[in-house]
């Protein structure tokens, strides 16, 4: 039991309260944990958790169930089982979705990776796949179902070719509607010589106008993904530049930044995991404490050592009873402050002085807090 470190903890808690901090941390040890549990029980602390060097996610506002990646604290843990780690493995080609399931990743993580690895509609258009879709419509949009079947179209390819026929017909209808509207305006303006007719236009001119209509109306994401093929999956460059696209509460959120977690930066020993203490991460553990305030004033105002590293004090039951009633026992002053507590180290753990008197247990008074 190090009273030197305990003195540092008392000074830190007092200074953190004076600075009006809502969250602070102290080194993890059995003594510090016992003292923190006592202070939490006595109402000086609002929360207590074991974490790593960075604040745990539970220290931040509660997450919405279907929106957890947008309202939660930034990604701080380096867990080898995190969604970011799974996405990095898939994007970098090291694992497949089936391998993730075989390794025990939960269904939510696998589904998130499946959606996050796909490029958005804007990204596919930026990569030029809308041009491929337009050429597909121009090439196969006027073929019959029998012609498509004779050319070997089947499955999803046949479905896309049939959809291209409908899109081609819609584009031609729009072209003729626009042409009729243009000719009507020429008649109203008395410029009959400027009128244009489809029969007098070259095939290339009609095709150029149809392409413009198709580009103006665009294609849905599924169609662009079909034409992109394997290129519909995001690469590290895509994620670094554009982030990912997710849907939260029915709203599509694009360009959300995501930091891929390469294997060399992961933490297989859970040094950042919350409330997990192992032989590998014990040295990096910290106790994260939430400080309380009432009407702008700190609940924990003072924290002072009683036993010093150079002079340890032990009190029996009678001496502790005298201190609890406000009297002085040797060099230990009585408890005269409102809400004051005295932490006592006993053979049954760290206890409050009043509880020691009630149970008739003596011990070493560690510190007083009020």
Short mmCIF file of C-alpha atoms in Angstrom, two decimals:
data_model
loop_
_atom_site.label_atom_id
_atom_site.label_comp_id
_atom_site.label_asym_id
_atom_site.label_seq_id
_atom_site.Cartn_x
_atom_site.Cartn_y
_atom_site.Cartn_z
CA UNK A 1 0.00 0.00 0.00
CA UNK A 2 1.63 3.22 -1.19
CA UNK A 3 0.60 6.27 0.81
CA UNK A 4 2.72 8.42 -1.50
CA UNK A 5 0.48 7.58 -4.45
CA UNK A 6 -2.59 7.98 -2.28
CA UNK A 7 -1.44 11.48 -1.39
CA UNK A 8 -1.12 12.28 -5.08
CA UNK A 9 -4.64 10.97 -5.65
CA UNK A 10 -6.07 13.16 -2.89
CA UNK A 11 -4.35 16.23 -4.30
CA UNK A 12 -5.52 15.41 -7.81
CA UNK A 13 -9.16 14.94 -6.79
CA UNK A 14 -9.13 18.21 -4.88
CA UNK A 15 -7.59 20.11 -7.79
CA UNK A 16 -9.93 18.49 -10.33
CA UNK A 17 -12.95 19.60 -8.29
CA UNK A 18 -11.61 23.15 -8.01
CA UNK A 19 -11.10 23.16 -11.79
CA UNK A 20 -14.74 22.03 -12.24
CA UNK A 21 -13.81 18.94 -14.23
CA UNK A 22 -16.61 16.53 -14.94
CA UNK A 23 -14.34 13.56 -15.61
CA UNK A 24 -10.88 12.68 -14.39
CA UNK A 25 -8.73 9.60 -13.94
CA UNK A 26 -6.31 8.17 -11.41
CA UNK A 27 -3.90 5.20 -11.66
CA UNK A 28 -5.44 1.80 -11.10
CA UNK A 29 -4.55 -0.14 -7.97
CA UNK A 30 -6.49 -2.15 -5.43
CA UNK A 31 -6.18 0.64 -2.86
CA UNK A 32 -7.31 3.34 -5.28
CA UNK A 33 -10.20 1.16 -6.45
CA UNK A 34 -11.36 0.54 -2.88
CA UNK A 35 -11.18 4.26 -2.07
CA UNK A 36 -13.04 5.18 -5.27
CA UNK A 37 -15.78 2.67 -4.49
CA UNK A 38 -16.12 4.16 -1.01
CA UNK A 39 -16.37 7.71 -2.38
CA UNK A 40 -18.92 6.58 -4.95
CA UNK A 41 -20.97 4.90 -2.25
CA UNK A 42 -20.82 8.04 -0.09
CA UNK A 43 -22.04 10.22 -2.98
CA UNK A 44 -18.87 12.12 -3.88
CA UNK A 45 -18.55 10.53 -7.34
CA UNK A 46 -21.17 10.21 -10.05
CA UNK A 47 -19.55 7.33 -11.91
CA UNK A 48 -16.65 4.90 -11.69
CA UNK A 49 -15.21 2.70 -14.41
CA UNK A 50 -11.93 1.05 -15.31
CA UNK A 51 -10.48 2.10 -18.65
CA UNK A 52 -7.32 2.77 -20.57
CA UNK A 53 -5.41 5.98 -21.22
CA UNK A 54 -8.41 7.41 -23.13
CA UNK A 55 -11.86 7.96 -21.59
CA UNK A 56 -14.20 4.98 -22.01
CA UNK A 57 -17.18 5.30 -24.33
CA UNK A 58 -19.62 4.91 -21.42
CA UNK A 59 -18.40 8.25 -20.05
CA UNK A 60 -20.16 10.03 -22.90
CA UNK A 61 -23.89 10.54 -23.57
CA UNK A 62 -25.93 7.43 -24.24
CA UNK A 63 -25.99 6.18 -27.80
CA UNK A 64 -29.13 5.80 -29.88
CA UNK A 65 -29.72 2.12 -30.69
CA UNK A 66 -29.97 2.64 -34.46
CA UNK A 67 -27.61 5.58 -34.66
CA UNK A 68 -24.73 4.54 -32.47
CA UNK A 69 -21.91 5.46 -34.82
CA UNK A 70 -23.02 9.06 -35.23
CA UNK A 71 -23.79 10.18 -31.68
CA UNK A 72 -21.21 8.22 -29.69
CA UNK A 73 -17.75 9.33 -28.71
CA UNK A 74 -15.06 9.03 -31.41
CA UNK A 75 -13.55 5.63 -32.03
CA UNK A 76 -10.90 5.29 -29.35
CA UNK A 77 -10.47 1.61 -28.69
CA UNK A 78 -8.06 -0.46 -30.71
CA UNK A 79 -9.87 -3.73 -30.22
CA UNK A 80 -8.98 -6.42 -32.72
CA UNK A 81 -12.70 -7.29 -32.84
CA UNK A 82 -14.00 -3.80 -33.58
CA UNK A 83 -16.08 -3.07 -36.72
CA UNK A 84 -13.29 -0.84 -38.01
CA UNK A 85 -10.82 -3.72 -37.73
CA UNK A 86 -13.18 -6.03 -39.63
CA UNK A 87 -13.71 -3.40 -42.34
CA UNK A 88 -9.95 -2.93 -42.70
CA UNK A 89 -9.42 -6.68 -43.18
CA UNK A 90 -12.12 -6.88 -45.86
CA UNK A 91 -11.15 -3.70 -47.72
CA UNK A 92 -7.49 -4.66 -47.79
CA UNK A 93 -8.39 -8.08 -49.15
CA UNK A 94 -7.15 -10.06 -46.17
CA UNK A 95 -10.51 -11.62 -45.25
CA UNK A 96 -13.95 -12.26 -46.70
CA UNK A 97 -17.32 -11.80 -45.04
CA UNK A 98 -17.55 -15.57 -44.63
CA UNK A 99 -14.23 -15.62 -42.80
CA UNK A 100 -15.45 -12.87 -40.46
CA UNK A 101 -18.49 -14.97 -39.57
CA UNK A 102 -16.30 -18.04 -39.08
CA UNK A 103 -14.05 -16.10 -36.70
CA UNK A 104 -17.01 -15.22 -34.49
CA UNK A 105 -17.77 -11.62 -35.42
CA UNK A 106 -21.34 -10.75 -34.45
CA UNK A 107 -24.03 -10.38 -37.10
CA UNK A 108 -24.29 -6.61 -36.63
CA UNK A 109 -20.59 -6.13 -37.40
CA UNK A 110 -20.71 -8.34 -40.50
CA UNK A 111 -23.80 -6.53 -41.83
CA UNK A 112 -22.16 -3.17 -41.18
CA UNK A 113 -19.02 -4.22 -43.08
CA UNK A 114 -21.15 -5.56 -45.96
CA UNK A 115 -22.81 -2.15 -46.39
CA UNK A 116 -19.79 0.01 -45.59
CA UNK A 117 -17.53 -1.64 -48.18
CA UNK A 118 -19.87 -0.67 -51.06
CA UNK A 119 -19.28 2.59 -52.89
CA UNK A 120 -22.04 5.17 -52.80
CA UNK A 121 -23.93 6.38 -55.87
CA UNK A 122 -21.88 9.59 -55.94
CA UNK A 123 -18.59 7.68 -55.73
CA UNK A 124 -19.60 5.34 -58.56
CA UNK A 125 -20.58 8.30 -60.73
CA UNK A 126 -17.29 10.01 -59.91
CA UNK A 127 -15.45 6.89 -61.08
CA UNK A 128 -17.33 7.06 -64.40
CA UNK A 129 -19.64 4.07 -64.11
CA UNK A 130 -22.66 6.11 -65.19
CA UNK A 131 -21.02 6.38 -68.62
CA UNK A 132 -20.80 2.58 -68.78
CA UNK A 133 -24.47 2.34 -67.84
CA UNK A 134 -25.43 4.83 -70.58
CA UNK A 135 -23.53 2.88 -73.22
CA UNK A 136 -25.18 -0.34 -72.03
CA UNK A 137 -28.61 1.26 -72.51
CA UNK A 138 -27.66 2.61 -75.94
CA UNK A 139 -26.35 -0.78 -77.04
CA UNK A 140 -29.08 -3.08 -75.71
CA UNK A 141 -32.02 -0.74 -75.05
CA UNK A 142 -33.80 -1.47 -78.34
CA UNK A 143 -33.37 -5.25 -78.44
CA UNK A 144 -36.23 -7.65 -77.86
CA UNK A 145 -36.26 -10.27 -75.14
CA UNK A 146 -35.66 -12.98 -77.73
CA UNK A 147 -32.62 -11.17 -79.10
CA UNK A 148 -31.22 -10.77 -75.61
CA UNK A 149 -31.77 -14.47 -74.89
CA UNK A 150 -30.06 -15.43 -78.15
CA UNK A 151 -27.05 -13.34 -77.16
CA UNK A 152 -26.74 -15.31 -73.93
CA UNK A 153 -28.24 -12.84 -71.47
CA UNK A 154 -29.56 -14.52 -68.33
CA UNK A 155 -30.02 -13.91 -64.64
CA UNK A 156 -29.16 -10.45 -63.39
CA UNK A 157 -27.65 -9.47 -66.75
CA UNK A 158 -30.96 -10.21 -68.49
CA UNK A 159 -32.83 -8.28 -65.81
CA UNK A 160 -30.59 -5.25 -66.33
CA UNK A 161 -30.97 -5.48 -70.12
CA UNK A 162 -34.77 -5.52 -69.81
CA UNK A 163 -34.58 -2.54 -67.46
CA UNK A 164 -32.39 -0.83 -70.07
CA UNK A 165 -35.19 -1.30 -72.63
CA UNK A 166 -37.63 0.53 -70.37
CA UNK A 167 -35.12 3.27 -69.66
CA UNK A 168 -34.40 3.66 -73.38
CA UNK A 169 -38.10 3.97 -74.15
CA UNK A 170 -38.54 6.57 -71.40
CA UNK A 171 -35.55 8.54 -72.73
CA UNK A 172 -36.96 8.50 -76.28
CA UNK A 173 -40.34 9.68 -75.00
CA UNK A 174 -38.67 12.54 -73.15
CA UNK A 175 -36.66 13.39 -76.25
CA UNK A 176 -39.81 13.58 -78.39
CA UNK A 177 -41.62 15.59 -75.73
CA UNK A 178 -38.76 18.09 -75.52
CA UNK A 179 -38.61 18.27 -79.32
CA UNK A 180 -42.35 18.95 -79.58
CA UNK A 181 -42.08 21.63 -76.90
CA UNK A 182 -39.19 23.26 -78.76
CA UNK A 183 -41.11 23.28 -82.05
CA UNK A 184 -44.14 24.77 -80.30
CA UNK A 185 -42.01 27.64 -79.00
CA UNK A 186 -40.62 28.23 -82.50
CA UNK A 187 -44.16 28.50 -83.87
CA UNK A 188 -45.17 30.98 -81.19
CA UNK A 189 -42.07 33.08 -81.88
CA UNK A 190 -42.64 32.96 -85.64
CA UNK A 191 -39.41 31.07 -86.29
CA UNK A 192 -40.72 28.15 -88.28
CA UNK A 193 -37.37 27.78 -90.03
CA UNK A 194 -35.77 26.73 -86.70
CA UNK A 195 -38.11 23.83 -86.11
CA UNK A 196 -36.55 20.37 -85.88
CA UNK A 197 -38.04 16.98 -86.71
CA UNK A 198 -36.79 13.58 -85.65
CA UNK A 199 -37.05 12.26 -89.21
CA UNK A 200 -34.64 14.94 -90.41
CA UNK A 201 -32.09 14.36 -87.63
CA UNK A 202 -29.14 12.04 -88.02
CA UNK A 203 -28.90 8.93 -85.89
CA UNK A 204 -25.86 10.32 -84.09
CA UNK A 205 -27.70 13.53 -83.21
CA UNK A 206 -30.62 11.59 -81.73
CA UNK A 207 -28.23 9.33 -79.82
CA UNK A 208 -26.39 12.35 -78.43
CA UNK A 209 -29.62 13.86 -77.11
CA UNK A 210 -30.73 10.54 -75.63
CA UNK A 211 -27.38 10.20 -73.86
CA UNK A 212 -27.79 13.67 -72.40
CA UNK A 213 -31.25 12.75 -71.09
CA UNK A 214 -29.95 9.52 -69.54
CA UNK A 215 -27.09 11.36 -67.86
CA UNK A 216 -29.43 14.06 -66.58
CA UNK A 217 -31.78 11.58 -64.94
CA UNK A 218 -28.98 9.32 -63.71
CA UNK A 219 -29.04 5.73 -62.48
CA UNK A 220 -29.73 4.18 -59.12
CA UNK A 221 -26.96 2.74 -56.97
CA UNK A 222 -27.83 -0.89 -57.72
CA UNK A 223 -27.54 -0.33 -61.48
CA UNK A 224 -24.20 1.41 -61.12
CA UNK A 225 -22.93 -1.37 -58.85
CA UNK A 226 -23.89 -3.94 -61.49
CA UNK A 227 -21.87 -2.18 -64.17
CA UNK A 228 -18.95 -1.55 -61.81
CA UNK A 229 -18.65 -5.24 -60.96
CA UNK A 230 -15.76 -5.84 -58.53
CA UNK A 231 -14.99 -2.12 -58.68
CA UNK A 232 -18.16 -1.44 -56.65
CA UNK A 233 -16.23 -2.27 -53.50
CA UNK A 234 -14.36 0.50 -51.71
CA UNK A 235 -10.59 0.60 -51.64
CA UNK A 236 -8.47 2.16 -48.88
CA UNK A 237 -8.13 5.20 -51.14
CA UNK A 238 -11.92 5.62 -51.37
CA UNK A 239 -12.39 5.38 -47.61
CA UNK A 240 -9.50 7.73 -46.88
CA UNK A 241 -10.77 10.38 -49.31
CA UNK A 242 -14.56 10.05 -49.12
CA UNK A 243 -15.33 8.02 -46.00
CA UNK A 244 -18.33 5.70 -46.09
CA UNK A 245 -22.08 6.06 -46.56
CA UNK A 246 -24.45 4.87 -43.84
CA UNK A 247 -28.16 5.05 -43.11
CA UNK A 248 -29.23 6.27 -39.69
CA UNK A 249 -32.90 6.52 -38.71
CA UNK A 250 -33.87 6.48 -42.37
CA UNK A 251 -31.47 9.28 -43.32
CA UNK A 252 -28.55 8.57 -45.65
CA UNK A 253 -25.34 10.07 -44.28
CA UNK A 254 -22.54 10.22 -46.81
CA UNK A 255 -18.84 10.95 -46.50
CA UNK A 256 -18.68 9.84 -42.86
CA UNK A 257 -15.00 9.65 -41.89
CA UNK A 258 -13.79 6.22 -40.82
CA UNK A 259 -10.31 5.33 -39.66
CA UNK A 260 -9.34 1.88 -40.83
CA UNK A 261 -7.53 -0.10 -38.19
CA UNK A 262 -4.54 -1.94 -39.71
CA UNK A 263 -3.42 -5.02 -37.85
CA UNK A 264 -0.17 -3.48 -36.62
CA UNK A 265 -2.12 -0.81 -34.71
CA UNK A 266 -4.59 -3.15 -33.04
CA UNK A 267 -4.62 -4.07 -29.42
CA UNK A 268 -5.08 -7.81 -28.93
CA UNK A 269 -4.44 -7.45 -25.19
CA UNK A 270 -7.38 -5.04 -24.64
CA UNK A 271 -5.31 -2.23 -23.18
CA UNK A 272 -8.13 0.17 -24.08
CA UNK A 273 -11.08 -2.07 -23.17
CA UNK A 274 -13.44 -0.87 -20.47
CA UNK A 275 -13.67 -2.73 -17.14
CA UNK A 276 -11.26 -5.43 -18.35
CA UNK A 277 -8.10 -6.12 -16.34
CA UNK A 278 -5.63 -8.71 -17.59
CA UNK A 279 -1.95 -9.37 -16.90
CA UNK A 280 -1.20 -7.74 -20.25
CA UNK A 281 -3.06 -4.45 -19.74
CA UNK A 282 -2.87 -3.97 -15.98
CA UNK A 283 -0.09 -1.39 -16.20
CA UNK A 284 -2.17 0.83 -18.50
CA UNK A 285 -5.41 0.64 -16.48
CA UNK A 286 -6.83 3.83 -15.03
CA UNK A 287 -9.86 4.56 -12.88
CA UNK A 288 -12.16 7.06 -14.59
CA UNK A 289 -14.14 9.06 -12.05
CA UNK A 290 -17.10 11.35 -12.60
CA UNK A 291 -17.10 14.34 -10.24
CA UNK A 292 -20.35 15.79 -8.86
CA UNK A 293 -21.45 19.39 -8.40
CA UNK A 294 -24.42 21.01 -6.69
CA UNK A 295 -25.57 24.54 -7.50
CA UNK A 296 -22.23 25.30 -9.10
CA UNK A 297 -20.17 24.07 -6.16
CA UNK A 298 -18.16 20.83 -6.04
CA UNK A 299 -19.45 18.07 -3.79
CA UNK A 300 -15.87 16.99 -3.08
CA UNK A 301 -14.10 20.10 -1.78
CA UNK A 302 -11.16 18.76 0.21
CA UNK A 303 -9.20 15.51 0.35
CA UNK A 304 -6.41 15.22 2.94
CA UNK A 305 -4.11 12.41 4.03
CA UNK A 306 -4.19 11.32 7.69
CA UNK A 307 -1.50 8.64 7.77
CA UNK A 308 1.69 9.86 6.16
CA UNK A 309 4.33 7.76 4.39
CA UNK A 310 6.78 8.62 7.16
CA UNK A 311 4.27 8.26 10.00
CA UNK A 312 1.56 5.64 9.82
CA UNK A 313 -1.23 5.93 12.37
CA UNK A 314 -3.34 3.09 13.72
CA UNK A 315 -6.52 3.63 15.73
CA UNK A 316 -8.53 1.18 17.75
CA UNK A 317 -12.30 1.07 18.01
CA UNK A 318 -12.42 3.53 20.94
CA UNK A 319 -10.16 6.05 19.19
CA UNK A 320 -12.19 5.79 15.99
CA UNK A 321 -15.39 6.30 17.97
CA UNK A 322 -13.95 9.46 19.49
CA UNK A 323 -13.00 10.76 16.01
CA UNK A 324 -16.46 9.98 14.62
CA UNK A 325 -18.09 11.93 17.48
CA UNK A 326 -15.93 14.98 16.71
CA UNK A 327 -13.25 14.46 19.32
CA UNK A 328 -9.52 14.15 18.81
CA UNK A 329 -7.63 10.89 19.13
CA UNK A 330 -3.91 11.55 19.36
CA UNK A 331 -2.92 13.47 16.24
CA UNK A 332 -6.13 12.65 14.38
CA UNK A 333 -8.69 15.44 14.55
CA UNK A 334 -12.40 14.73 14.86
CA UNK A 335 -14.93 14.70 12.02
CA UNK A 336 -16.52 18.15 12.29
CA UNK A 337 -17.24 19.03 8.65
CA UNK A 338 -20.66 18.52 7.09
CA UNK A 339 -20.62 15.34 5.01
CA UNK A 340 -17.09 14.44 6.05
CA UNK A 341 -15.95 10.85 5.68
CA UNK A 342 -12.77 9.13 6.84
CA UNK A 343 -11.44 6.16 4.89
CA UNK A 344 -9.92 3.49 7.11
CA UNK A 345 -7.84 0.54 5.94
CA UNK A 346 -8.82 -2.58 7.88
CA UNK A 347 -8.25 -6.30 7.58
CA UNK A 348 -11.63 -6.41 5.83
CA UNK A 349 -10.81 -3.79 3.23
CA UNK A 350 -11.19 -0.01 3.06
CA UNK A 351 -14.20 1.09 5.11
CA UNK A 352 -15.71 4.34 6.33
CA UNK A 353 -14.94 5.27 9.94
CA UNK A 354 -18.59 5.09 11.08
CA UNK A 355 -18.90 1.59 9.65
CA UNK A 356 -15.73 0.58 11.46
CA UNK A 357 -17.16 1.80 14.76
CA UNK A 358 -20.43 0.00 14.08
CA UNK A 359 -18.62 -3.26 13.35
CA UNK A 360 -16.08 -2.68 16.13
CA UNK A 361 -13.08 -2.84 13.82
CA UNK A 362 -9.92 -0.78 14.18
CA UNK A 363 -7.48 0.12 11.44
CA UNK A 364 -5.28 2.67 9.76
CA UNK A 365 -7.02 5.95 8.85
CA UNK A 366 -5.97 6.82 5.31
CA UNK A 367 -7.60 10.11 4.39
CA UNK A 368 -10.53 12.37 5.09
CA UNK A 369 -12.80 13.80 2.39
CA UNK A 370 -15.47 16.51 2.63
#
